[in-house]
Amino acid sequence: MTRLRKQTWIALGILLALALLLRFNLRQGRISGPSMMPTYENGETVLVWTSAPRSKLKPGDIIIFRDTNGDELIKRIAFIRPVWRPAPPAGDFVTINGHRRVPYRLLFGAYFQGIASGKTPVPSPERTIYVLGDNLLESDDSRH
């Protein structure tokens, strides 16, 4: 058996490290339902990076998470609140699917009224993430 050169061992080590990183940080997710159309169609498979630090998330990112029933959902981040407030400012807008700007109050008005009236539970105060499906008419998301 011939000796491998130092560069070959380094390359093999890097490949092994990359393979392990991908093995433990990537997984498949399946789209179920029309809430993210036209970005994703029902039945499509997506690769999910599982170890994105929460501090790196930003509005517009698409995330997969578990809801309070334990169901996995895929949605787009509309906005992130470092501290909970009763409602977004009147002039703020949500960018939907990268191009449409819609006022927060139009999308989330009923949700914030539900919180104010006590019908909807107050969200956790630490870095609350509000999500929307790209297909607003067919999405159960943070508005609900």
mmCIF file of C-alpha atoms in Angstrom, residues 81-139:
data_model
loop_
_atom_site.group_PDB
_atom_site.id
_atom_site.type_symbol
_atom_site.label_atom_id
_atom_site.label_comp_id
_atom_site.label_asym_id
_atom_site.label_seq_id
_atom_site.Cartn_x
_atom_site.Cartn_y
_atom_site.Cartn_z
ATOM 1 C CA ARG A 81 -40.227 41.366 17.769
ATOM 2 C CA PRO A 82 -37.326 41.523 20.231
ATOM 3 C CA VAL A 83 -39.852 42.708 22.835
ATOM 4 C CA TRP A 84 -43.601 42.136 22.622
ATOM 5 C CA ARG A 85 -45.759 45.211 21.920
ATOM 6 C CA PRO A 86 -49.555 45.245 21.683
ATOM 7 C CA ALA A 87 -49.560 46.165 17.971
ATOM 8 C CA PRO A 88 -47.142 47.191 15.222
ATOM 9 C CA PRO A 89 -46.843 50.901 14.389
ATOM 10 C CA ALA A 90 -49.445 52.167 11.921
ATOM 11 C CA GLY A 91 -46.922 52.955 9.180
ATOM 12 C CA ASP A 92 -45.154 49.568 9.168
ATOM 13 C CA PHE A 93 -45.470 47.184 6.239
ATOM 14 C CA VAL A 94 -44.893 43.464 5.678
ATOM 15 C CA THR A 95 -43.201 42.447 2.428
ATOM 16 C CA ILE A 96 -44.915 39.337 1.116
ATOM 17 C CA ASN A 97 -43.109 36.930 -1.199
ATOM 18 C CA GLY A 98 -40.366 39.465 -1.835
ATOM 19 C CA HIS A 99 -42.428 42.136 -3.566
ATOM 20 C CA ARG A 100 -45.887 42.985 -2.176
ATOM 21 C CA ARG A 101 -45.974 45.475 0.720
ATOM 22 C CA VAL A 102 -49.064 45.152 2.922
ATOM 23 C CA PRO A 103 -49.733 47.168 6.117
ATOM 24 C CA TYR A 104 -49.238 45.152 9.330
ATOM 25 C CA ARG A 105 -52.547 46.391 10.667
ATOM 26 C CA LEU A 106 -54.388 44.982 7.657
ATOM 27 C CA LEU A 107 -52.843 41.527 8.110
ATOM 28 C CA PHE A 108 -52.612 41.329 11.900
ATOM 29 C CA GLY A 109 -55.326 43.756 13.102
ATOM 30 C CA ALA A 110 -57.768 41.033 14.198
ATOM 31 C CA TYR A 111 -54.965 39.103 15.900
ATOM 32 C CA PHE A 112 -53.864 42.109 17.960
ATOM 33 C CA GLN A 113 -57.499 42.948 18.791
ATOM 34 C CA GLY A 114 -57.896 39.370 20.053
ATOM 35 C CA ILE A 115 -54.884 39.847 22.331
ATOM 36 C CA ALA A 116 -56.233 43.196 23.592
ATOM 37 C CA SER A 117 -59.641 41.634 24.351
ATOM 38 C CA GLY A 118 -58.131 38.571 26.059
ATOM 39 C CA LYS A 119 -59.472 36.104 23.446
ATOM 40 C CA THR A 120 -55.985 35.389 22.088
ATOM 41 C CA PRO A 121 -53.088 34.489 24.406
ATOM 42 C CA VAL A 122 -50.264 37.003 24.695
ATOM 43 C CA PRO A 123 -47.198 35.682 22.813
ATOM 44 C CA SER A 124 -43.910 34.970 24.527
ATOM 45 C CA PRO A 125 -42.113 38.295 25.054
ATOM 46 C CA GLU A 126 -38.640 37.116 23.988
ATOM 47 C CA ARG A 127 -38.013 37.507 20.237
ATOM 48 C CA THR A 128 -41.508 36.673 19.008
ATOM 49 C CA ILE A 129 -41.480 35.554 15.366
ATOM 50 C CA TYR A 130 -44.553 36.271 13.232
ATOM 51 C CA VAL A 131 -44.955 34.107 10.139
ATOM 52 C CA LEU A 132 -47.144 34.192 7.036
ATOM 53 C CA GLY A 133 -47.815 31.775 4.226
ATOM 54 C CA ASP A 134 -47.203 33.196 0.749
ATOM 55 C CA ASN A 135 -50.778 32.239 -0.194
ATOM 56 C CA LEU A 136 -52.542 34.486 2.341
ATOM 57 C CA LEU A 137 -56.053 33.231 1.573
ATOM 58 C CA GLU A 138 -55.081 29.580 2.186
ATOM 59 C CA SER A 139 -52.709 29.911 5.153
#
